[in-house]
């Protein structure tokens, strides 16, 4: 197994519903180390840059409005096979199709309001981490 870092977001729906503690607890119980943690309110420009690959997709306007609704918690997680493991813990994008016990099944509402984000590959994780965190922010 490879020790690596991944990027995660607790999205506005989960923050508003008071699930930060439960999600961070799941992160720790799964053996991840948190190397970066910051509460933020994203701007339109930050969201556009982050979701650049989705910018021209039909669901993008709804996604952007959702991410502007309230604060998010940005995290850098480290662990064995962190990208794949975090994605497994999150569950698939649609909470209705996510496996029982996954974060999206427990806390998500629909395809857009699905509680959490996670990088989809190690190279993406690196890009996403550096999009939101400077080297000084990471321990």
GROMACS .gro file of N, CA and C in nm:
model
  417
    1UNK      N    1   0.083  -0.119   0.000
    1UNK     CA    2   0.000   0.000   0.000
    1UNK      C    3   0.087   0.124   0.000
    2UNK      N    4   0.036   0.227  -0.066
    2UNK     CA    5   0.110   0.352  -0.079
    2UNK      C    6   0.048   0.458   0.012
    3UNK      N    7   0.133   0.523   0.088
    3UNK     CA    8   0.086   0.633   0.172
    3UNK      C    9   0.078   0.757   0.082
    4UNK      N   10  -0.039   0.819   0.080
    4UNK     CA   11  -0.059   0.935  -0.007
    4UNK      C   12  -0.156   1.034   0.058
    5UNK      N   13  -0.168   1.149  -0.007
    5UNK     CA   14  -0.261   1.251   0.040
    5UNK      C   15  -0.377   1.266  -0.058
    6UNK      N   16  -0.490   1.306  -0.004
    6UNK     CA   17  -0.605   1.336  -0.086
    6UNK      C   18  -0.671   1.463  -0.033
    7UNK      N   19  -0.754   1.521  -0.116
    7UNK     CA   20  -0.826   1.643  -0.081
    7UNK      C   21  -0.972   1.610  -0.058
    8UNK      N   22  -1.032   1.673   0.042
    8UNK     CA   23  -1.172   1.649   0.074
    8UNK      C   24  -1.240   1.780   0.110
    9UNK      N   25  -1.369   1.785   0.081
    9UNK     CA   26  -1.451   1.900   0.120
    9UNK      C   27  -1.575   1.847   0.192
   10UNK      N   28  -1.607   1.907   0.304
   10UNK     CA   29  -1.739   1.888   0.363
   10UNK      C   30  -1.821   2.004   0.307
   11UNK      N   31  -1.921   1.969   0.227
   11UNK     CA   32  -1.995   2.067   0.148
   11UNK      C   33  -2.098   2.143   0.232
   12UNK      N   34  -2.154   2.253   0.176
   12UNK     CA   35  -2.246   2.338   0.253
   12UNK      C   36  -2.364   2.265   0.317
   13UNK      N   37  -2.419   2.165   0.250
   13UNK     CA   38  -2.535   2.095   0.308
   13UNK      C   39  -2.498   2.025   0.437
   14UNK      N   40  -2.385   1.956   0.439
   14UNK     CA   41  -2.341   1.883   0.559
   14UNK      C   42  -2.298   1.980   0.669
   15UNK      N   43  -2.238   2.092   0.631
   15UNK     CA   44  -2.201   2.194   0.730
   15UNK      C   45  -2.328   2.252   0.792
   16UNK      N   46  -2.423   2.293   0.709
   16UNK     CA   47  -2.548   2.353   0.758
   16UNK      C   48  -2.626   2.256   0.847
   17UNK      N   49  -2.621   2.127   0.813
   17UNK     CA   50  -2.695   2.026   0.890
   17UNK      C   51  -2.622   1.979   1.016
   18UNK      N   52  -2.503   2.035   1.043
   18UNK     CA   53  -2.431   2.004   1.166
   18UNK      C   54  -2.359   1.871   1.166
   19UNK      N   55  -2.307   1.829   1.050
   19UNK     CA   56  -2.240   1.699   1.042
   19UNK      C   57  -2.088   1.705   1.036
   20UNK      N   58  -2.029   1.823   1.059
   20UNK     CA   59  -1.883   1.834   1.053
   20UNK      C   60  -1.819   1.735   1.151
   21UNK      N   61  -1.862   1.735   1.274
   21UNK     CA   62  -1.801   1.648   1.376
   21UNK      C   63  -1.809   1.501   1.340
   22UNK      N   64  -1.924   1.458   1.291
   22UNK     CA   65  -1.941   1.317   1.255
   22UNK      C   66  -1.849   1.279   1.138
   23UNK      N   67  -1.836   1.370   1.042
   23UNK     CA   68  -1.752   1.339   0.925
   23UNK      C   69  -1.605   1.340   0.963
   24UNK      N   70  -1.562   1.439   1.041
   24UNK     CA   71  -1.422   1.442   1.085
   24UNK      C   72  -1.392   1.321   1.174
   25UNK      N   73  -1.486   1.282   1.255
   25UNK     CA   74  -1.470   1.162   1.337
   25UNK      C   75  -1.451   1.039   1.250
   26UNK      N   76  -1.530   1.028   1.142
   26UNK     CA   77  -1.515   0.915   1.048
   26UNK      C   78  -1.376   0.917   0.984
   27UNK      N   79  -1.327   1.036   0.950
   27UNK     CA   80  -1.192   1.050   0.893
   27UNK      C   81  -1.090   0.991   0.990
   28UNK      N   82  -1.098   1.029   1.116
   28UNK     CA   83  -1.002   0.981   1.215
   28UNK      C   84  -1.019   0.833   1.244
   29UNK      N   85  -1.142   0.786   1.254
   29UNK     CA   86  -1.167   0.645   1.282
   29UNK      C   87  -1.115   0.555   1.169
   30UNK      N   88  -1.112   0.608   1.049
   30UNK     CA   89  -1.062   0.531   0.935
   30UNK      C   90  -0.909   0.536   0.925
   31UNK      N   91  -0.845   0.605   1.019
   31UNK     CA   92  -0.699   0.607   1.025
   31UNK      C   93  -0.630   0.713   0.942
   32UNK      N   94  -0.706   0.808   0.889
   32UNK     CA   95  -0.643   0.918   0.815
   32UNK      C   96  -0.581   1.016   0.912
   33UNK      N   97  -0.475   1.082   0.869
   33UNK     CA   98  -0.415   1.192   0.942
   33UNK      C   99  -0.457   1.319   0.870
   34UNK      N  100  -0.501   1.419   0.943
   34UNK     CA  101  -0.540   1.546   0.883
   34UNK      C  102  -0.419   1.638   0.880
   35UNK      N  103  -0.378   1.677   0.758
   35UNK     CA  104  -0.261   1.763   0.741
   35UNK      C  105  -0.297   1.906   0.705
   36UNK      N  106  -0.423   1.930   0.675
   36UNK     CA  107  -0.473   2.064   0.646
   36UNK      C  108  -0.621   2.068   0.677
   37UNK      N  109  -0.665   2.176   0.738
   37UNK     CA  110  -0.806   2.187   0.776
   37UNK      C  111  -0.840   2.335   0.780
   38UNK      N  112  -0.939   2.374   0.702
   38UNK     CA  113  -0.976   2.516   0.701
   38UNK      C  114  -1.122   2.533   0.662
   39UNK      N  115  -1.191   2.615   0.740
   39UNK     CA  116  -1.327   2.653   0.707
   39UNK      C  117  -1.316   2.769   0.608
   40UNK      N  118  -1.402   2.768   0.505
   40UNK     CA  119  -1.396   2.874   0.405
   40UNK      C  120  -1.534   2.899   0.346
   41UNK      N  121  -1.550   3.018   0.295
   41UNK     CA  122  -1.666   3.052   0.216
   41UNK      C  123  -1.614   3.074   0.075
   42UNK      N  124  -1.651   2.987  -0.017
   42UNK     CA  125  -1.598   2.993  -0.152
   42UNK      C  126  -1.662   3.107  -0.232
   43UNK      N  127  -1.583   3.162  -0.321
   43UNK     CA  128  -1.633   3.266  -0.412
   43UNK      C  129  -1.667   3.201  -0.546
   44UNK      N  130  -1.740   3.274  -0.628
   44UNK     CA  131  -1.774   3.225  -0.763
   44UNK      C  132  -1.647   3.190  -0.842
   45UNK      N  133  -1.547   3.278  -0.834
   45UNK     CA  134  -1.423   3.253  -0.908
   45UNK      C  135  -1.351   3.128  -0.859
   46UNK      N  136  -1.345   3.108  -0.727
   46UNK     CA  137  -1.282   2.987  -0.673
   46UNK      C  138  -1.357   2.862  -0.720
   47UNK      N  139  -1.489   2.867  -0.717
   47UNK     CA  140  -1.570   2.753  -0.758
   47UNK      C  141  -1.549   2.724  -0.906
   48UNK      N  142  -1.549   2.827  -0.989
   48UNK     CA  143  -1.528   2.809  -1.134
   48UNK      C  144  -1.392   2.745  -1.160
   49UNK      N  145  -1.289   2.793  -1.093
   49UNK     CA  146  -1.156   2.736  -1.112
   49UNK      C  147  -1.148   2.592  -1.065
   50UNK      N  148  -1.213   2.563  -0.955
   50UNK     CA  149  -1.208   2.428  -0.899
   50UNK      C  150  -1.285   2.328  -0.985
   51UNK      N  151  -1.403   2.368  -1.032
   51UNK     CA  152  -1.489   2.280  -1.112
   51UNK      C  153  -1.476   2.309  -1.262
   52UNK      N  154  -1.360   2.352  -1.307
   52UNK     CA  155  -1.337   2.390  -1.446
   52UNK      C  156  -1.383   2.284  -1.546
   53UNK      N  157  -1.360   2.157  -1.514
   53UNK     CA  158  -1.397   2.050  -1.606
   53UNK      C  159  -1.549   2.036  -1.620
   54UNK      N  160  -1.624   2.091  -1.526
   54UNK     CA  161  -1.771   2.080  -1.530
   54UNK      C  162  -1.839   2.210  -1.575
   55UNK      N  163  -1.760   2.313  -1.603
   55UNK     CA  164  -1.812   2.446  -1.629
   55UNK      C  165  -1.921   2.451  -1.736
   56UNK      N  166  -1.910   2.372  -1.840
   56UNK     CA  167  -2.007   2.379  -1.951
   56UNK      C  168  -2.107   2.264  -1.949
   57UNK      N  169  -2.112   2.193  -1.838
   57UNK     CA  170  -2.209   2.084  -1.826
   57UNK      C  171  -2.342   2.140  -1.774
   58UNK      N  172  -2.453   2.075  -1.809
   58UNK     CA  173  -2.584   2.130  -1.772
   58UNK      C  174  -2.607   2.145  -1.622
   59UNK      N  175  -2.542   2.063  -1.541
   59UNK     CA  176  -2.563   2.070  -1.396
   59UNK      C  177  -2.479   2.177  -1.327
   60UNK      N  178  -2.383   2.238  -1.400
   60UNK     CA  179  -2.290   2.330  -1.336
   60UNK      C  180  -2.357   2.448  -1.265
   61UNK      N  181  -2.452   2.519  -1.327
   61UNK     CA  182  -2.511   2.634  -1.256
   61UNK      C  183  -2.570   2.597  -1.119
   62UNK      N  184  -2.637   2.484  -1.111
   62UNK     CA  185  -2.694   2.439  -0.983
   62UNK      C  186  -2.583   2.408  -0.883
   63UNK      N  187  -2.476   2.344  -0.930
   63UNK     CA  188  -2.362   2.311  -0.845
   63UNK      C  189  -2.297   2.438  -0.791
   64UNK      N  190  -2.277   2.536  -0.877
   64UNK     CA  191  -2.215   2.661  -0.833
   64UNK      C  192  -2.300   2.732  -0.727
   65UNK      N  193  -2.430   2.741  -0.752
   65UNK     CA  194  -2.519   2.806  -0.654
   65UNK      C  195  -2.517   2.733  -0.521
   66UNK      N  196  -2.516   2.602  -0.526
   66UNK     CA  197  -2.511   2.521  -0.404
   66UNK      C  198  -2.382   2.549  -0.326
   67UNK      N  199  -2.269   2.550  -0.394
   67UNK     CA  200  -2.141   2.569  -0.325
   67UNK      C  201  -2.127   2.711  -0.269
   68UNK      N  202  -2.209   2.805  -0.317
   68UNK     CA  203  -2.209   2.942  -0.264
   68UNK      C  204  -2.301   2.959  -0.143
   69UNK      N  205  -2.384   2.859  -0.114
   69UNK     CA  206  -2.487   2.871  -0.010
   69UNK      C  207  -2.433   2.893   0.131
   70UNK      N  208  -2.316   2.843   0.158
   70UNK     CA  209  -2.264   2.856   0.294
   70UNK      C  210  -2.121   2.808   0.301
   71UNK      N  211  -2.066   2.808   0.421
   71UNK     CA  212  -1.926   2.768   0.437
   71UNK      C  213  -1.906   2.619   0.410
   72UNK      N  214  -1.781   2.586   0.379
   72UNK     CA  215  -1.738   2.448   0.358
   72UNK      C  216  -1.617   2.424   0.448
   73UNK      N  217  -1.586   2.297   0.471
   73UNK     CA  218  -1.464   2.262   0.543
   73UNK      C  219  -1.371   2.193   0.444
   74UNK      N  220  -1.255   2.251   0.423
   74UNK     CA  221  -1.154   2.198   0.331
   74UNK      C  222  -1.055   2.115   0.412
   75UNK      N  223  -1.019   1.996   0.360
   75UNK     CA  224  -0.929   1.908   0.434
   75UNK      C  225  -0.825   1.844   0.343
   76UNK      N  226  -0.708   1.823   0.397
   76UNK     CA  227  -0.605   1.741   0.334
   76UNK      C  228  -0.585   1.620   0.424
   77UNK      N  229  -0.611   1.503   0.368
   77UNK     CA  230  -0.604   1.378   0.443
   77UNK      C  231  -0.488   1.295   0.394
   78UNK      N  232  -0.422   1.225   0.485
   78UNK     CA  233  -0.313   1.136   0.447
   78UNK      C  234  -0.338   0.998   0.505
   79UNK      N  235  -0.304   0.897   0.427
   79UNK     CA  236  -0.318   0.760   0.473
   79UNK      C  237  -0.280   0.663   0.363
   80UNK      N  238  -0.288   0.536   0.394
   80UNK     CA  239  -0.260   0.431   0.295
   80UNK      C  240  -0.368   0.436   0.187
   81UNK      N  241  -0.326   0.445   0.061
   81UNK     CA  242  -0.420   0.451  -0.052
   81UNK      C  243  -0.533   0.550  -0.024
   82UNK      N  244  -0.495   0.669   0.020
   82UNK     CA  245  -0.592   0.769   0.069
   82UNK      C  246  -0.699   0.804  -0.033
   83UNK      N  247  -0.662   0.819  -0.160
   83UNK     CA  248  -0.761   0.860  -0.260
   83UNK      C  249  -0.870   0.754  -0.272
   84UNK      N  250  -0.832   0.631  -0.294
   84UNK     CA  251  -0.930   0.523  -0.312
   84UNK      C  252  -1.009   0.498  -0.184
   85UNK      N  253  -0.942   0.499  -0.070
   85UNK     CA  254  -1.012   0.474   0.057
   85UNK      C  255  -1.112   0.584   0.089
   86UNK      N  256  -1.073   0.712   0.068
   86UNK     CA  257  -1.166   0.820   0.096
   86UNK      C  258  -1.288   0.812   0.004
   87UNK      N  259  -1.265   0.776  -0.122
   87UNK     CA  260  -1.377   0.763  -0.215
   87UNK      C  261  -1.471   0.649  -0.172
   88UNK      N  262  -1.413   0.545  -0.120
   88UNK     CA  263  -1.495   0.433  -0.070
   88UNK      C  264  -1.578   0.476   0.051
   89UNK      N  265  -1.520   0.551   0.141
   89UNK     CA  266  -1.588   0.598   0.261
   89UNK      C  267  -1.698   0.698   0.223
   90UNK      N  268  -1.671   0.781   0.122
   90UNK     CA  269  -1.772   0.877   0.077
   90UNK      C  270  -1.892   0.807   0.015
   91UNK      N  271  -1.866   0.707  -0.069
   91UNK     CA  272  -1.972   0.644  -0.146
   91UNK      C  273  -1.986   0.710  -0.282
   92UNK      N  274  -2.065   0.648  -0.370
   92UNK     CA  275  -2.084   0.703  -0.504
   92UNK      C  276  -2.156   0.837  -0.498
   93UNK      N  277  -2.148   0.913  -0.607
   93UNK     CA  278  -2.200   1.049  -0.614
   93UNK      C  279  -2.346   1.061  -0.573
   94UNK      N  280  -2.429   0.970  -0.619
   94UNK     CA  281  -2.573   0.975  -0.588
   94UNK      C  282  -2.598   0.906  -0.454
   95UNK      N  283  -2.638   0.981  -0.351
   95UNK     CA  284  -2.662   0.922  -0.219
   95UNK      C  285  -2.761   0.805  -0.220
   96UNK      N  286  -2.856   0.808  -0.313
   96UNK     CA  287  -2.955   0.700  -0.320
   96UNK      C  288  -2.894   0.569  -0.368
   97UNK      N  289  -2.782   0.579  -0.440
   97UNK     CA  290  -2.713   0.460  -0.490
   97UNK      C  291  -2.590   0.423  -0.407
   98UNK      N  292  -2.555   0.509  -0.312
   98UNK     CA  293  -2.436   0.485  -0.229
   98UNK      C  294  -2.463   0.369  -0.132
   99UNK      N  295  -2.358   0.297  -0.102
   99UNK     CA  296  -2.369   0.183  -0.011
   99UNK      C  297  -2.408   0.229   0.129
  100UNK      N  298  -2.482   0.145   0.201
  100UNK     CA  299  -2.517   0.176   0.340
  100UNK      C  300  -2.389   0.202   0.421
  101UNK      N  301  -2.396   0.301   0.509
  101UNK     CA  302  -2.282   0.333   0.594
  101UNK      C  303  -2.187   0.435   0.535
  102UNK      N  304  -2.197   0.463   0.404
  102UNK     CA  305  -2.109   0.563   0.345
  102UNK      C  306  -2.157   0.703   0.384
  103UNK      N  307  -2.067   0.799   0.376
  103UNK     CA  308  -2.101   0.936   0.415
  103UNK      C  309  -2.211   0.996   0.329
  104UNK      N  310  -2.204   0.971   0.200
  104UNK     CA  311  -2.308   1.027   0.112
  104UNK      C  312  -2.444   0.962   0.138
  105UNK      N  313  -2.445   0.835   0.169
  105UNK     CA  314  -2.572   0.768   0.200
  105UNK      C  315  -2.631   0.825   0.329
  106UNK      N  316  -2.543   0.848   0.429
  106UNK     CA  317  -2.588   0.897   0.559
  106UNK      C  318  -2.629   1.044   0.557
  107UNK      N  319  -2.552   1.127   0.484
  107UNK     CA  320  -2.569   1.271   0.495
  107UNK      C  321  -2.611   1.342   0.366
  108UNK      N  322  -2.601   1.276   0.251
  108UNK     CA  323  -2.636   1.340   0.125
  108UNK      C  324  -2.785   1.338   0.097
  109UNK      N  325  -2.828   1.429   0.011
  109UNK     CA  326  -2.970   1.438  -0.025
  109UNK      C  327  -2.996   1.400  -0.171
  110UNK      N  328  -2.905   1.443  -0.260
  110UNK     CA  329  -2.922   1.416  -0.403
  110UNK      C  330  -2.786   1.430  -0.472
  111UNK      N  331  -2.785   1.423  -0.605
  111UNK     CA  332  -2.659   1.429  -0.680
  111UNK      C  333  -2.578   1.555  -0.652
  112UNK      N  334  -2.644   1.668  -0.632
  112UNK     CA  335  -2.573   1.793  -0.603
  112UNK      C  336  -2.543   1.806  -0.455
  113UNK      N  337  -2.641   1.786  -0.372
  113UNK     CA  338  -2.627   1.800  -0.227
  113UNK      C  339  -2.586   1.665  -0.168
  114UNK      N  340  -2.459   1.631  -0.193
  114UNK     CA  341  -2.413   1.498  -0.154
  114UNK      C  342  -2.307   1.499  -0.044
  115UNK      N  343  -2.305   1.605   0.034
  115UNK     CA  344  -2.232   1.614   0.161
  115UNK      C  345  -2.080   1.630   0.152
  116UNK      N  346  -2.014   1.554   0.067
  116UNK     CA  347  -1.867   1.555   0.067
  116UNK      C  348  -1.811   1.546  -0.076
  117UNK      N  349  -1.687   1.590  -0.087
  117UNK     CA  350  -1.611   1.578  -0.213
  117UNK      C  351  -1.481   1.508  -0.181
  118UNK      N  352  -1.430   1.434  -0.279
  118UNK     CA  353  -1.298   1.374  -0.267
  118UNK      C  354  -1.231   1.368  -0.402
  119UNK      N  355  -1.102   1.384  -0.404
  119UNK     CA  356  -1.024   1.375  -0.528
  119UNK      C  357  -1.045   1.239  -0.593
  120UNK      N  358  -1.040   1.237  -0.728
  120UNK     CA  359  -1.065   1.113  -0.799
  120UNK      C  360  -0.938   1.036  -0.839
  121UNK      N  361  -0.822   1.098  -0.819
  121UNK     CA  362  -0.695   1.032  -0.854
  121UNK      C  363  -0.581   1.103  -0.780
  122UNK      N  364  -0.468   1.036  -0.761
  122UNK     CA  365  -0.357   1.101  -0.692
  122UNK      C  366  -0.311   1.232  -0.756
  123UNK      N  367  -0.304   1.238  -0.890
  123UNK     CA  368  -0.259   1.363  -0.953
  123UNK      C  369  -0.363   1.474  -0.933
  124UNK      N  370  -0.491   1.439  -0.936
  124UNK     CA  371  -0.597   1.537  -0.910
  124UNK      C  372  -0.588   1.585  -0.765
  125UNK      N  373  -0.561   1.493  -0.674
  125UNK     CA  374  -0.548   1.530  -0.532
  125UNK      C  375  -0.440   1.637  -0.516
  126UNK      N  376  -0.327   1.618  -0.581
  126UNK     CA  377  -0.219   1.717  -0.572
  126UNK      C  378  -0.263   1.853  -0.622
  127UNK      N  379  -0.333   1.854  -0.734
  127UNK     CA  380  -0.381   1.981  -0.790
  127UNK      C  381  -0.482   2.048  -0.697
  128UNK      N  382  -0.575   1.968  -0.646
  128UNK     CA  383  -0.680   2.024  -0.560
  128UNK      C  384  -0.624   2.073  -0.427
  129UNK      N  385  -0.530   1.999  -0.371
  129UNK     CA  386  -0.468   2.041  -0.245
  129UNK      C  387  -0.401   2.178  -0.264
  130UNK      N  388  -0.324   2.192  -0.371
  130UNK     CA  389  -0.251   2.316  -0.393
  130UNK      C  390  -0.340   2.430  -0.442
  131UNK      N  391  -0.458   2.397  -0.487
  131UNK     CA  392  -0.555   2.501  -0.526
  131UNK      C  393  -0.605   2.575  -0.402
  132UNK      N  394  -0.622   2.503  -0.291
  132UNK     CA  395  -0.678   2.561  -0.171
  132UNK      C  396  -0.580   2.581  -0.056
  133UNK      N  397  -0.466   2.513  -0.058
  133UNK     CA  398  -0.370   2.521   0.053
  133UNK      C  399  -0.231   2.557   0.002
  134UNK      N  400  -0.163   2.644   0.075
  134UNK     CA  401  -0.023   2.672   0.044
  134UNK      C  402   0.062   2.573   0.123
  135UNK      N  403   0.189   2.565   0.090
  135UNK     CA  404   0.280   2.476   0.162
  135UNK      C  405   0.284   2.510   0.311
  136UNK      N  406   0.267   2.638   0.345
  136UNK     CA  407   0.269   2.681   0.484
  136UNK      C  408   0.146   2.633   0.562
  137UNK      N  409   0.038   2.605   0.490
  137UNK     CA  410  -0.086   2.559   0.554
  137UNK      C  411  -0.082   2.412   0.592
  138UNK      N  412   0.010   2.337   0.534
  138UNK     CA  413   0.012   2.192   0.550
  138UNK      C  414   0.116   2.149   0.652
  139UNK      N  415   0.078   2.054   0.736
  139UNK     CA  416   0.173   2.004   0.836
  139UNK      C  417   0.214   1.863   0.802
   0.00000   0.00000   0.00000
